Amino acid sequence: MVRRASQALLPPQWMLFNGPANAGGLALTFDDGPNATHTPKLLDLLGSYNIRATFFLVGGCMEDHPDLVRRIVAEGHAVGHHSWWHRSEGTSSRTLGEEVQQCRKLIHELTGLHSNLFRPPRGNLSVAKILNLWRLRQHVVMWNVDPRDYLMRSSAEAEAWARKYEPAAGDVVLLHDDHPFVLDFIPQIAKSAHERNLTFETIPTWINRLE
Ligand SMILES: [Zn+2]
């Protein structure tokens, strides 16, 4: 309900579901990392395809893997934050606001960047949370393509989804880099995008274009 109402009413740069009309490509987004096992391999793979993506990092994971946060940024990817504890329920807008500030502080300490992109864990939002996030000058980034990778149990499942997926300009694809099959999506998505002359763009480049 929040989603439907907000898509119709809210300024897209403050509540983004997909890219601007003049987007030349799609955005891959990775949530829930950094992950010691999968994120390094994912970065290698993205680098081999020359893909820049956007990572929504969890505070506790950043604290555990600060070198991976630095590597993500050093390799040209964009970063946003995804709460400190990844609690989807029972978090008040005030607690969420505190987690946002904690994550931003850590990202700044590690990379020098002022992150202003927030993705809500499990898309869980309320009007109070949205207003509080805006008060903190955070852009809320949702998605329009969700393979539900977290339910997949094999590489074959991930590859089958990617073969059927028809990328379109402005797509925001939701993936998770703490997921064992995250790599299996990439080669086919890269191929399909190339066939359609679509590039890979990052969320901040779109937000800059919308403002
Ligand atoms: Zn998440």
GROMACS .gro file of C-alpha atoms and ligand atoms in nm, residues 31-33 56 58 82-83 86 119-123 174-176 178, ligand 1:
model
   18
   31ASP     CA    1   2.188  -0.591  -0.030
   32ASP     CA    2   2.292  -0.742   0.303
   33GLY     CA    3   2.672  -0.743   0.260
   56PHE     CA    4   2.337  -0.144   0.025
   58VAL     CA    5   2.452  -0.352   0.667
   82HIS     CA    6   2.065  -0.087   0.479
   83SER     CA    7   2.029  -0.037   0.857
   86HIS     CA    8   1.863  -0.553   0.957
  119ARG     CA    9   1.729   0.083   0.132
  120PRO     CA   10   1.480  -0.040   0.392
  121PRO     CA   11   1.530  -0.401   0.511
  122ARG     CA   12   1.265  -0.613   0.340
  123GLY     CA   13   1.116  -0.293   0.200
  174LEU     CA   14   1.738  -0.650  -0.623
  175LEU     CA   15   2.003  -0.911  -0.541
  176HIS     CA   16   2.182  -1.015  -0.221
  178ASP     CA   17   2.525  -1.281   0.115
  212ZN      ZN   18   1.820  -0.688   0.333
   0.00000   0.00000   0.00000
